[in-house]
Amino acid sequence: MAGKTGSMRVMVTGGSGLVGKAIEHVLKEEGGAREEEEWICLSSKDANLIDVAETTALFQKHRPTHVIHLAAMVGGLFKNMRQNLDFWRNNMYINDNVLQAAHDFDVVKVVSCLSTCIFPDKTTYPINETMIHNGPPHESNFGYAYAKRMIDVHNRAYFTQYGRRYTSVIPTNVFGPHDNFNIEDGHVLPGLIHKTYIAKKEGTSLQVWGSGRPRRQFIYSLDLARLILWVLREYNEVDPIILSEGKLWTSSSGYTQYTKLARRMRCPLKKQQMQLLKLWSSKEKWFMTQAKLMVSLRKLPAMLNSASTFLISPSHHSTKPSRRHVTGLWPTTTPLANEDGASCLTAG
């Protein structure tokens, strides 16, 4: 069997999404794949993971020894608010089907991707991995948040009953190539990029919902991809692990325009919008709309597990995994956006 010889057949669900494409880039363009590894990146075209039979058939076909589980029903704030039940039911089906199939086909390790939205809305800061189940998540996306939380429950149950070493990662807000730039259904950074691009192109004022006071922590998708590979190969705990840049945010050629959007790790959203306007030398008027729309004011996690000392430092190009210089494993050189941001909009 592949697992017994030290080789790995890694199946990636959700391979066509933001994080899946980043993993594919690291593997193919940066030499991230190891000789003993075989990688299979799949999308919703390969199987409907909501369906038990299709999920089972997928595992039967590929017989993975390891799984990176990224597939999910996802969306921005407005889509979550409209479809909380759909987010809950569909993601519960997907996660249960994937984890049960992994168990049935004797998969050695599963790394599932969670989200910082799983943390309690009313909590103390900084938040860490032990606080996931300490209270209800924010009401705006409770369906998605609870479904993601249940992956941690799944993993613990598989470990206590069967000894399975299935785990999960909790990245901070992800951004990068192949993001969803839909203004209604996308996340905050691509949504702001798209709005700013339209305002500059059409010479109109820029309207941004909210007060601008909520604070978020971000991670570039290629950095997250490298960290997920480290978790797959090196992290052997069932407990979830937060993946973040730590307290350092530095720029490299690979970040190009994107890093200018959120250089400060823990910046209010209003400052991100100002960075966007400065980036494209926009002179258009803009204003924040104090709508009846509330989100969590803070999502600033602190990491207790092994990745807590990871710092983004592209100036170090080590050939071995380093707890302090993870992004130095492979250089990041892919240009992401032209000056007018056009390629950002076509990437998603």
mmCIF file of C-alpha atoms in Angstrom:
data_model
loop_
_atom_site.group_PDB
_atom_site.id
_atom_site.type_symbol
_atom_site.label_atom_id
_atom_site.label_comp_id
_atom_site.label_asym_id
_atom_site.label_seq_id
_atom_site.Cartn_x
_atom_site.Cartn_y
_atom_site.Cartn_z
ATOM 1 C CA MET A 1 0.000 0.000 0.000
ATOM 2 C CA ALA A 2 1.184 3.520 -0.727
ATOM 3 C CA GLY A 3 0.964 4.611 2.888
ATOM 4 C CA LYS A 4 3.197 1.788 4.110
ATOM 5 C CA THR A 5 6.043 2.540 1.698
ATOM 6 C CA GLY A 6 6.227 6.174 2.648
ATOM 7 C CA SER A 7 4.668 7.394 -0.603
ATOM 8 C CA MET A 8 1.560 9.574 -0.580
ATOM 9 C CA ARG A 9 -1.382 9.901 -2.925
ATOM 10 C CA VAL A 10 -2.925 13.206 -1.934
ATOM 11 C CA MET A 11 -6.430 14.076 -3.070
ATOM 12 C CA VAL A 12 -7.452 17.740 -2.844
ATOM 13 C CA THR A 13 -11.175 18.493 -2.792
ATOM 14 C CA GLY A 14 -12.185 21.990 -3.838
ATOM 15 C CA GLY A 15 -9.107 22.170 -6.035
ATOM 16 C CA SER A 16 -10.513 24.863 -8.339
ATOM 17 C CA GLY A 17 -11.116 27.401 -5.560
ATOM 18 C CA LEU A 18 -8.928 30.141 -4.113
ATOM 19 C CA VAL A 19 -6.896 27.888 -1.788
ATOM 20 C CA GLY A 20 -6.964 24.860 -4.097
ATOM 21 C CA LYS A 21 -5.496 26.874 -6.964
ATOM 22 C CA ALA A 22 -2.846 28.240 -4.622
ATOM 23 C CA ILE A 23 -1.825 24.701 -3.613
ATOM 24 C CA GLU A 24 -1.693 23.713 -7.270
ATOM 25 C CA HIS A 25 0.527 26.715 -8.008
ATOM 26 C CA VAL A 26 2.936 25.886 -5.182
ATOM 27 C CA LEU A 27 3.136 22.265 -6.317
ATOM 28 C CA LYS A 28 3.602 22.896 -10.040
ATOM 29 C CA GLU A 29 5.201 26.316 -10.350
ATOM 30 C CA GLU A 30 7.357 26.407 -7.219
ATOM 31 C CA GLY A 31 8.497 22.804 -7.023
ATOM 32 C CA GLY A 32 6.501 22.146 -3.875
ATOM 33 C CA ALA A 33 5.681 18.514 -4.639
ATOM 34 C CA ARG A 34 8.050 15.861 -3.342
ATOM 35 C CA GLU A 35 9.208 12.879 -5.378
ATOM 36 C CA GLU A 36 7.260 10.344 -3.333
ATOM 37 C CA GLU A 37 3.996 12.305 -3.608
ATOM 38 C CA GLU A 38 1.228 11.997 -6.179
ATOM 39 C CA TRP A 39 -1.262 14.866 -6.207
ATOM 40 C CA ILE A 40 -4.841 14.785 -7.478
ATOM 41 C CA CYS A 41 -6.664 18.134 -7.458
ATOM 42 C CA LEU A 42 -10.404 17.821 -7.978
ATOM 43 C CA SER A 43 -13.340 20.187 -8.387
ATOM 44 C CA SER A 44 -17.123 19.977 -8.243
ATOM 45 C CA LYS A 45 -17.024 18.762 -11.851
ATOM 46 C CA ASP A 46 -15.506 15.489 -10.635
ATOM 47 C CA ALA A 47 -18.181 14.727 -8.053
ATOM 48 C CA ASN A 48 -21.035 16.235 -6.092
ATOM 49 C CA LEU A 49 -19.774 15.723 -2.545
ATOM 50 C CA ILE A 50 -23.248 16.360 -1.137
ATOM 51 C CA ASP A 51 -24.146 12.966 -2.591
ATOM 52 C CA VAL A 52 -22.923 9.927 -0.634
ATOM 53 C CA ALA A 53 -22.699 7.647 -3.671
ATOM 54 C CA GLU A 54 -20.681 10.124 -5.732
ATOM 55 C CA THR A 55 -18.317 10.774 -2.835
ATOM 56 C CA THR A 56 -17.769 7.059 -2.297
ATOM 57 C CA ALA A 57 -17.155 6.555 -6.022
ATOM 58 C CA LEU A 58 -14.582 9.347 -6.001
ATOM 59 C CA PHE A 59 -12.597 7.703 -3.200
ATOM 60 C CA GLN A 60 -12.982 4.319 -4.889
ATOM 61 C CA LYS A 61 -11.541 5.725 -8.102
ATOM 62 C CA HIS A 62 -8.529 7.571 -6.691
ATOM 63 C CA ARG A 63 -7.769 5.590 -3.508
ATOM 64 C CA PRO A 64 -5.988 8.457 -1.720
ATOM 65 C CA THR A 65 -3.738 7.898 1.265
ATOM 66 C CA HIS A 66 -4.070 11.572 2.308
ATOM 67 C CA VAL A 67 -6.781 14.183 1.726
ATOM 68 C CA ILE A 68 -6.761 17.973 1.846
ATOM 69 C CA HIS A 69 -10.440 18.832 2.199
ATOM 70 C CA LEU A 70 -11.222 22.324 0.894
ATOM 71 C CA ALA A 71 -14.581 21.741 -0.780
ATOM 72 C CA ALA A 72 -17.449 23.718 0.710
ATOM 73 C CA MET A 73 -20.433 25.859 -0.092
ATOM 74 C CA VAL A 74 -18.969 29.326 0.408
ATOM 75 C CA GLY A 75 -20.003 32.930 -0.032
ATOM 76 C CA GLY A 76 -19.720 36.435 1.287
ATOM 77 C CA LEU A 77 -21.729 38.170 3.976
ATOM 78 C CA PHE A 78 -24.903 38.786 1.997
ATOM 79 C CA LYS A 79 -25.110 35.263 0.595
ATOM 80 C CA ASN A 80 -24.638 33.826 4.088
ATOM 81 C CA MET A 81 -27.368 36.026 5.511
ATOM 82 C CA ARG A 82 -29.778 34.942 2.779
ATOM 83 C CA GLN A 83 -29.018 31.217 2.894
ATOM 84 C CA ASN A 84 -27.949 30.193 6.393
ATOM 85 C CA LEU A 85 -29.926 26.949 6.217
ATOM 86 C CA ASP A 86 -28.392 25.989 2.867
ATOM 87 C CA PHE A 87 -24.895 26.682 4.186
ATOM 88 C CA TRP A 88 -25.566 24.518 7.238
ATOM 89 C CA ARG A 89 -27.142 21.536 5.457
ATOM 90 C CA ASN A 90 -24.917 21.396 2.370
ATOM 91 C CA ASN A 91 -21.661 21.779 4.267
ATOM 92 C CA MET A 92 -22.704 19.208 6.850
ATOM 93 C CA TYR A 93 -23.445 16.730 4.047
ATOM 94 C CA ILE A 94 -20.133 17.463 2.302
ATOM 95 C CA ASN A 95 -18.012 17.156 5.428
ATOM 96 C CA ASP A 96 -19.718 14.029 6.725
ATOM 97 C CA ASN A 97 -19.457 12.309 3.343
ATOM 98 C CA VAL A 98 -15.784 13.164 2.861
ATOM 99 C CA LEU A 99 -14.679 12.188 6.371
ATOM 100 C CA GLN A 100 -16.690 8.955 6.412
ATOM 101 C CA ALA A 101 -15.355 7.978 2.983
ATOM 102 C CA ALA A 102 -11.829 8.760 4.190
ATOM 103 C CA HIS A 103 -12.370 6.427 7.120
ATOM 104 C CA ASP A 104 -13.954 3.700 4.961
ATOM 105 C CA PHE A 105 -11.022 3.775 2.520
ATOM 106 C CA ASP A 106 -8.422 3.838 5.292
ATOM 107 C CA VAL A 107 -7.070 7.316 4.515
ATOM 108 C CA VAL A 108 -4.087 7.998 6.780
ATOM 109 C CA LYS A 109 -4.633 11.718 7.226
ATOM 110 C CA VAL A 110 -7.221 14.355 6.375
ATOM 111 C CA VAL A 111 -6.538 18.082 6.659
ATOM 112 C CA SER A 112 -9.803 20.052 6.503
ATOM 113 C CA CYS A 113 -10.018 23.819 6.121
ATOM 114 C CA LEU A 114 -12.120 25.782 8.625
ATOM 115 C CA SER A 115 -12.603 29.537 9.014
ATOM 116 C CA THR A 116 -12.200 32.192 11.697
ATOM 117 C CA CYS A 117 -15.972 32.715 11.545
ATOM 118 C CA ILE A 118 -16.294 29.576 13.715
ATOM 119 C CA PHE A 119 -15.101 31.475 16.787
ATOM 120 C CA PRO A 120 -17.645 32.858 19.280
ATOM 121 C CA ASP A 121 -19.013 36.298 18.534
ATOM 122 C CA LYS A 122 -18.834 37.314 22.197
ATOM 123 C CA THR A 123 -15.370 36.442 23.400
ATOM 124 C CA THR A 124 -12.104 37.757 24.783
ATOM 125 C CA TYR A 125 -9.074 38.593 22.646
ATOM 126 C CA PRO A 126 -6.823 37.342 21.328
ATOM 127 C CA ILE A 127 -8.766 34.213 20.409
ATOM 128 C CA ASN A 128 -7.070 30.823 20.095
ATOM 129 C CA GLU A 129 -7.844 27.230 19.145
ATOM 130 C CA THR A 130 -9.213 26.263 22.551
ATOM 131 C CA MET A 131 -12.049 28.813 22.289
ATOM 132 C CA ILE A 132 -13.869 27.450 19.223
ATOM 133 C CA HIS A 133 -16.858 26.018 21.109
ATOM 134 C CA ASN A 134 -17.100 28.631 23.889
ATOM 135 C CA GLY A 135 -20.191 30.356 22.538
ATOM 136 C CA PRO A 136 -22.347 30.902 19.437
ATOM 137 C CA PRO A 137 -20.767 32.430 16.298
ATOM 138 C CA HIS A 138 -21.973 35.669 14.791
ATOM 139 C CA GLU A 139 -25.607 35.430 13.688
ATOM 140 C CA SER A 140 -24.894 36.649 10.141
ATOM 141 C CA ASN A 141 -23.288 33.352 9.060
ATOM 142 C CA PHE A 142 -24.169 30.907 11.836
ATOM 143 C CA GLY A 143 -25.104 28.118 9.374
ATOM 144 C CA TYR A 144 -21.688 28.033 7.725
ATOM 145 C CA ALA A 145 -19.868 28.601 11.023
ATOM 146 C CA TYR A 146 -21.564 25.744 12.875
ATOM 147 C CA ALA A 147 -21.042 23.372 9.939
ATOM 148 C CA LYS A 148 -17.335 24.184 9.954
ATOM 149 C CA ARG A 149 -17.153 23.792 13.727
ATOM 150 C CA MET A 150 -18.579 20.296 13.406
ATOM 151 C CA ILE A 151 -15.490 19.222 11.441
ATOM 152 C CA ASP A 152 -13.553 19.577 14.692
ATOM 153 C CA VAL A 153 -16.180 17.433 16.431
ATOM 154 C CA HIS A 154 -15.944 14.886 13.611
ATOM 155 C CA ASN A 155 -12.163 14.730 13.895
ATOM 156 C CA ARG A 156 -12.205 14.220 17.653
ATOM 157 C CA ALA A 157 -14.848 11.498 17.355
ATOM 158 C CA TYR A 158 -12.918 9.617 14.666
ATOM 159 C CA PHE A 159 -9.833 9.784 16.871
ATOM 160 C CA THR A 160 -11.499 8.599 20.082
ATOM 161 C CA GLN A 161 -13.431 5.788 18.376
ATOM 162 C CA TYR A 162 -11.035 4.684 15.648
ATOM 163 C CA GLY A 163 -7.693 6.384 16.360
ATOM 164 C CA ARG A 164 -7.816 8.406 13.154
ATOM 165 C CA ARG A 165 -5.432 11.358 12.915
ATOM 166 C CA TYR A 166 -7.734 13.693 11.029
ATOM 167 C CA THR A 167 -7.157 17.375 11.737
ATOM 168 C CA SER A 168 -8.125 20.861 10.566
ATOM 169 C CA VAL A 169 -6.600 24.256 9.911
ATOM 170 C CA ILE A 170 -8.097 27.671 10.653
ATOM 171 C CA PRO A 171 -6.731 30.312 8.283
ATOM 172 C CA THR A 172 -7.368 33.985 8.779
ATOM 173 C CA ASN A 173 -9.089 35.842 5.906
ATOM 174 C CA VAL A 174 -7.587 34.542 2.657
ATOM 175 C CA PHE A 175 -6.982 36.645 -0.461
ATOM 176 C CA GLY A 176 -5.096 36.167 -3.713
ATOM 177 C CA PRO A 177 -5.382 34.999 -7.336
ATOM 178 C CA HIS A 178 -8.585 33.173 -8.334
ATOM 179 C CA ASP A 179 -10.570 34.929 -5.624
ATOM 180 C CA ASN A 180 -14.283 35.634 -5.994
ATOM 181 C CA PHE A 181 -14.644 39.281 -7.023
ATOM 182 C CA ASN A 182 -18.430 39.264 -7.088
ATOM 183 C CA ILE A 183 -19.498 42.319 -5.107
ATOM 184 C CA GLU A 184 -22.600 40.651 -3.669
ATOM 185 C CA ASP A 185 -21.226 37.182 -2.891
ATOM 186 C CA GLY A 186 -17.474 37.722 -2.502
ATOM 187 C CA HIS A 187 -15.404 38.438 0.591
ATOM 188 C CA VAL A 188 -14.165 41.782 1.840
ATOM 189 C CA LEU A 189 -10.871 42.346 -0.004
ATOM 190 C CA PRO A 190 -11.944 41.200 -3.494
ATOM 191 C CA GLY A 191 -15.214 43.070 -3.017
ATOM 192 C CA LEU A 192 -13.385 46.276 -2.137
ATOM 193 C CA ILE A 193 -10.997 45.794 -5.064
ATOM 194 C CA HIS A 194 -13.905 45.391 -7.469
ATOM 195 C CA LYS A 195 -15.804 48.388 -6.111
ATOM 196 C CA THR A 196 -12.718 50.582 -6.246
ATOM 197 C CA TYR A 197 -11.906 49.438 -9.771
ATOM 198 C CA ILE A 198 -15.421 50.272 -10.978
ATOM 199 C CA ALA A 199 -15.389 53.668 -9.259
ATOM 200 C CA LYS A 200 -12.084 54.604 -10.873
ATOM 201 C CA LYS A 201 -13.062 53.261 -14.292
ATOM 202 C CA GLU A 202 -16.427 55.059 -14.338
ATOM 203 C CA GLY A 203 -15.360 58.157 -12.400
ATOM 204 C CA THR A 204 -18.092 57.677 -9.846
ATOM 205 C CA SER A 205 -18.167 57.952 -6.071
ATOM 206 C CA LEU A 206 -17.313 54.889 -4.047
ATOM 207 C CA GLN A 207 -19.826 53.631 -1.493
ATOM 208 C CA VAL A 208 -18.703 51.156 1.161
ATOM 209 C CA TRP A 209 -21.145 49.617 3.616
ATOM 210 C CA GLY A 210 -20.520 49.668 7.335
ATOM 211 C CA SER A 211 -18.574 51.860 9.724
ATOM 212 C CA GLY A 212 -15.088 50.739 8.726
ATOM 213 C CA ARG A 213 -14.283 49.880 12.359
ATOM 214 C CA PRO A 214 -14.250 46.044 12.173
ATOM 215 C CA ARG A 215 -10.714 44.641 12.230
ATOM 216 C CA ARG A 216 -9.522 41.637 10.249
ATOM 217 C CA GLN A 217 -6.361 39.607 9.862
ATOM 218 C CA PHE A 218 -5.373 38.410 6.399
ATOM 219 C CA ILE A 219 -3.203 35.750 4.786
ATOM 220 C CA TYR A 220 -2.069 35.555 1.173
ATOM 221 C CA SER A 221 -3.305 32.376 -0.539
ATOM 222 C CA LEU A 222 0.133 31.119 -1.611
ATOM 223 C CA ASP A 223 1.456 31.521 1.924
ATOM 224 C CA LEU A 224 -1.536 29.562 3.199
ATOM 225 C CA ALA A 225 -0.883 26.847 0.606
ATOM 226 C CA ARG A 226 2.683 26.408 1.851
ATOM 227 C CA LEU A 227 1.479 26.186 5.437
ATOM 228 C CA ILE A 228 -1.145 23.577 4.542
ATOM 229 C CA LEU A 229 1.572 21.437 2.944
ATOM 230 C CA TRP A 230 3.550 21.720 6.183
ATOM 231 C CA VAL A 231 0.494 20.643 8.189
ATOM 232 C CA LEU A 232 -0.076 17.671 5.885
ATOM 233 C CA ARG A 233 3.519 16.474 6.231
ATOM 234 C CA GLU A 234 4.561 17.535 9.714
ATOM 235 C CA TYR A 235 1.611 18.339 11.990
ATOM 236 C CA ASN A 236 0.390 15.173 13.715
ATOM 237 C CA GLU A 237 -2.210 16.472 16.174
ATOM 238 C CA VAL A 238 -5.985 16.165 15.950
ATOM 239 C CA ASP A 239 -6.445 19.599 17.517
ATOM 240 C CA PRO A 240 -7.099 22.347 14.949
ATOM 241 C CA ILE A 241 -4.319 24.800 14.222
ATOM 242 C CA ILE A 242 -4.597 28.465 13.268
ATOM 243 C CA LEU A 243 -2.603 29.447 10.184
ATOM 244 C CA SER A 244 -1.622 33.074 10.050
ATOM 245 C CA GLU A 245 1.271 35.403 9.400
ATOM 246 C CA GLY A 246 1.912 35.933 13.101
ATOM 247 C CA LYS A 247 2.742 39.559 13.838
ATOM 248 C CA LEU A 248 4.813 40.275 10.741
ATOM 249 C CA TRP A 249 3.643 41.344 7.316
ATOM 250 C CA THR A 250 6.314 42.027 4.736
ATOM 251 C CA SER A 251 6.171 42.472 0.992
ATOM 252 C CA SER A 252 7.823 40.453 -1.761
ATOM 253 C CA SER A 253 7.629 40.474 -5.536
ATOM 254 C CA GLY A 254 4.922 37.839 -5.424
ATOM 255 C CA TYR A 255 2.526 40.030 -3.471
ATOM 256 C CA THR A 256 2.779 42.936 -5.984
ATOM 257 C CA GLN A 257 -0.377 45.031 -5.748
ATOM 258 C CA TYR A 258 -2.135 42.802 -3.222
ATOM 259 C CA THR A 259 0.202 43.452 -0.308
ATOM 260 C CA LYS A 260 -0.461 47.156 -0.521
ATOM 261 C CA LEU A 261 -4.054 46.468 0.472
ATOM 262 C CA ALA A 262 -3.359 45.115 3.935
ATOM 263 C CA ARG A 263 0.218 45.691 5.016
ATOM 264 C CA ARG A 264 -0.817 46.033 8.605
ATOM 265 C CA MET A 265 -1.991 42.691 9.864
ATOM 266 C CA ARG A 266 -4.669 43.988 12.167
ATOM 267 C CA CYS A 267 -6.019 47.009 10.372
ATOM 268 C CA PRO A 268 -9.586 48.354 10.371
ATOM 269 C CA LEU A 269 -11.451 47.831 7.105
ATOM 270 C CA LYS A 270 -11.587 51.584 6.560
ATOM 271 C CA LYS A 271 -7.797 51.660 6.264
ATOM 272 C CA GLN A 272 -7.900 48.933 3.641
ATOM 273 C CA GLN A 273 -10.210 51.053 1.528
ATOM 274 C CA MET A 274 -7.845 54.017 1.849
ATOM 275 C CA GLN A 275 -4.985 51.765 0.710
ATOM 276 C CA LEU A 276 -6.994 50.800 -2.365
ATOM 277 C CA LEU A 277 -7.678 54.421 -3.270
ATOM 278 C CA LYS A 278 -3.999 55.260 -2.821
ATOM 279 C CA LEU A 279 -2.928 52.225 -4.845
ATOM 280 C CA TRP A 280 -4.809 53.300 -7.952
ATOM 281 C CA SER A 281 -4.254 57.045 -7.373
ATOM 282 C CA SER A 282 -7.991 57.435 -7.178
ATOM 283 C CA LYS A 283 -9.367 60.925 -6.628
ATOM 284 C CA GLU A 284 -12.990 59.863 -6.588
ATOM 285 C CA LYS A 285 -15.093 60.662 -3.554
ATOM 286 C CA TRP A 286 -15.896 57.795 -1.261
ATOM 287 C CA PHE A 287 -17.910 57.372 1.894
ATOM 288 C CA MET A 288 -18.894 54.742 4.443
ATOM 289 C CA THR A 289 -22.599 53.909 4.659
ATOM 290 C CA GLN A 290 -23.845 53.471 8.231
ATOM 291 C CA ALA A 291 -26.319 50.793 7.249
ATOM 292 C CA LYS A 292 -28.106 48.444 9.626
ATOM 293 C CA LEU A 293 -25.490 45.811 8.954
ATOM 294 C CA MET A 294 -23.304 44.510 11.757
ATOM 295 C CA VAL A 295 -20.459 42.026 11.614
ATOM 296 C CA SER A 296 -17.965 40.862 14.204
ATOM 297 C CA LEU A 297 -15.812 43.847 15.136
ATOM 298 C CA ARG A 298 -12.696 41.759 15.663
ATOM 299 C CA LYS A 299 -11.281 38.490 14.326
ATOM 300 C CA LEU A 300 -7.738 38.494 15.640
ATOM 301 C CA PRO A 301 -6.634 34.961 16.502
ATOM 302 C CA ALA A 302 -3.562 33.996 18.482
ATOM 303 C CA MET A 303 -2.104 30.561 17.859
ATOM 304 C CA LEU A 304 -1.381 28.059 20.624
ATOM 305 C CA ASN A 305 -0.300 25.096 18.504
ATOM 306 C CA SER A 306 2.880 24.584 16.505
ATOM 307 C CA ALA A 307 2.237 27.198 13.810
ATOM 308 C CA SER A 308 2.101 29.981 16.379
ATOM 309 C CA THR A 309 5.694 30.981 15.668
ATOM 310 C CA PHE A 310 5.340 31.148 11.897
ATOM 311 C CA LEU A 311 6.323 34.549 10.558
ATOM 312 C CA ILE A 312 6.157 35.677 6.959
ATOM 313 C CA SER A 313 9.683 36.490 5.883
ATOM 314 C CA PRO A 314 10.294 36.183 2.122
ATOM 315 C CA SER A 315 13.922 37.245 2.473
ATOM 316 C CA HIS A 316 14.811 33.797 3.838
ATOM 317 C CA HIS A 317 14.860 31.072 1.200
ATOM 318 C CA SER A 318 15.579 27.981 3.238
ATOM 319 C CA THR A 319 15.498 24.517 1.687
ATOM 320 C CA LYS A 320 14.077 22.961 4.856
ATOM 321 C CA PRO A 321 10.819 23.637 6.717
ATOM 322 C CA SER A 322 11.367 26.414 9.225
ATOM 323 C CA ARG A 323 9.003 27.472 11.968
ATOM 324 C CA ARG A 324 10.037 31.089 11.460
ATOM 325 C CA HIS A 325 10.426 31.377 7.707
ATOM 326 C CA VAL A 326 7.751 29.271 6.095
ATOM 327 C CA THR A 327 7.286 31.419 3.013
ATOM 328 C CA GLY A 328 10.971 31.056 2.265
ATOM 329 C CA LEU A 329 10.422 27.434 1.232
ATOM 330 C CA TRP A 330 9.668 28.481 -2.341
ATOM 331 C CA PRO A 331 10.030 31.945 -3.918
ATOM 332 C CA THR A 332 6.813 33.711 -4.874
ATOM 333 C CA THR A 333 7.085 35.431 -8.233
ATOM 334 C CA THR A 334 3.674 35.324 -9.899
ATOM 335 C CA PRO A 335 2.355 38.782 -10.867
ATOM 336 C CA LEU A 336 -1.198 39.256 -9.678
ATOM 337 C CA ALA A 337 -2.531 42.510 -10.978
ATOM 338 C CA ASN A 338 -1.927 45.224 -13.504
ATOM 339 C CA GLU A 339 -1.927 48.823 -12.336
ATOM 340 C CA ASP A 340 -5.611 49.196 -13.151
ATOM 341 C CA GLY A 341 -6.503 45.967 -11.353
ATOM 342 C CA ALA A 342 -7.996 44.391 -14.479
ATOM 343 C CA SER A 343 -6.320 41.024 -14.068
ATOM 344 C CA CYS A 344 -7.639 40.867 -10.517
ATOM 345 C CA LEU A 345 -11.161 40.920 -11.842
ATOM 346 C CA THR A 346 -10.631 38.260 -14.486
ATOM 347 C CA ALA A 347 -8.884 35.873 -12.110
ATOM 348 C CA GLY A 348 -11.982 34.952 -10.147
#
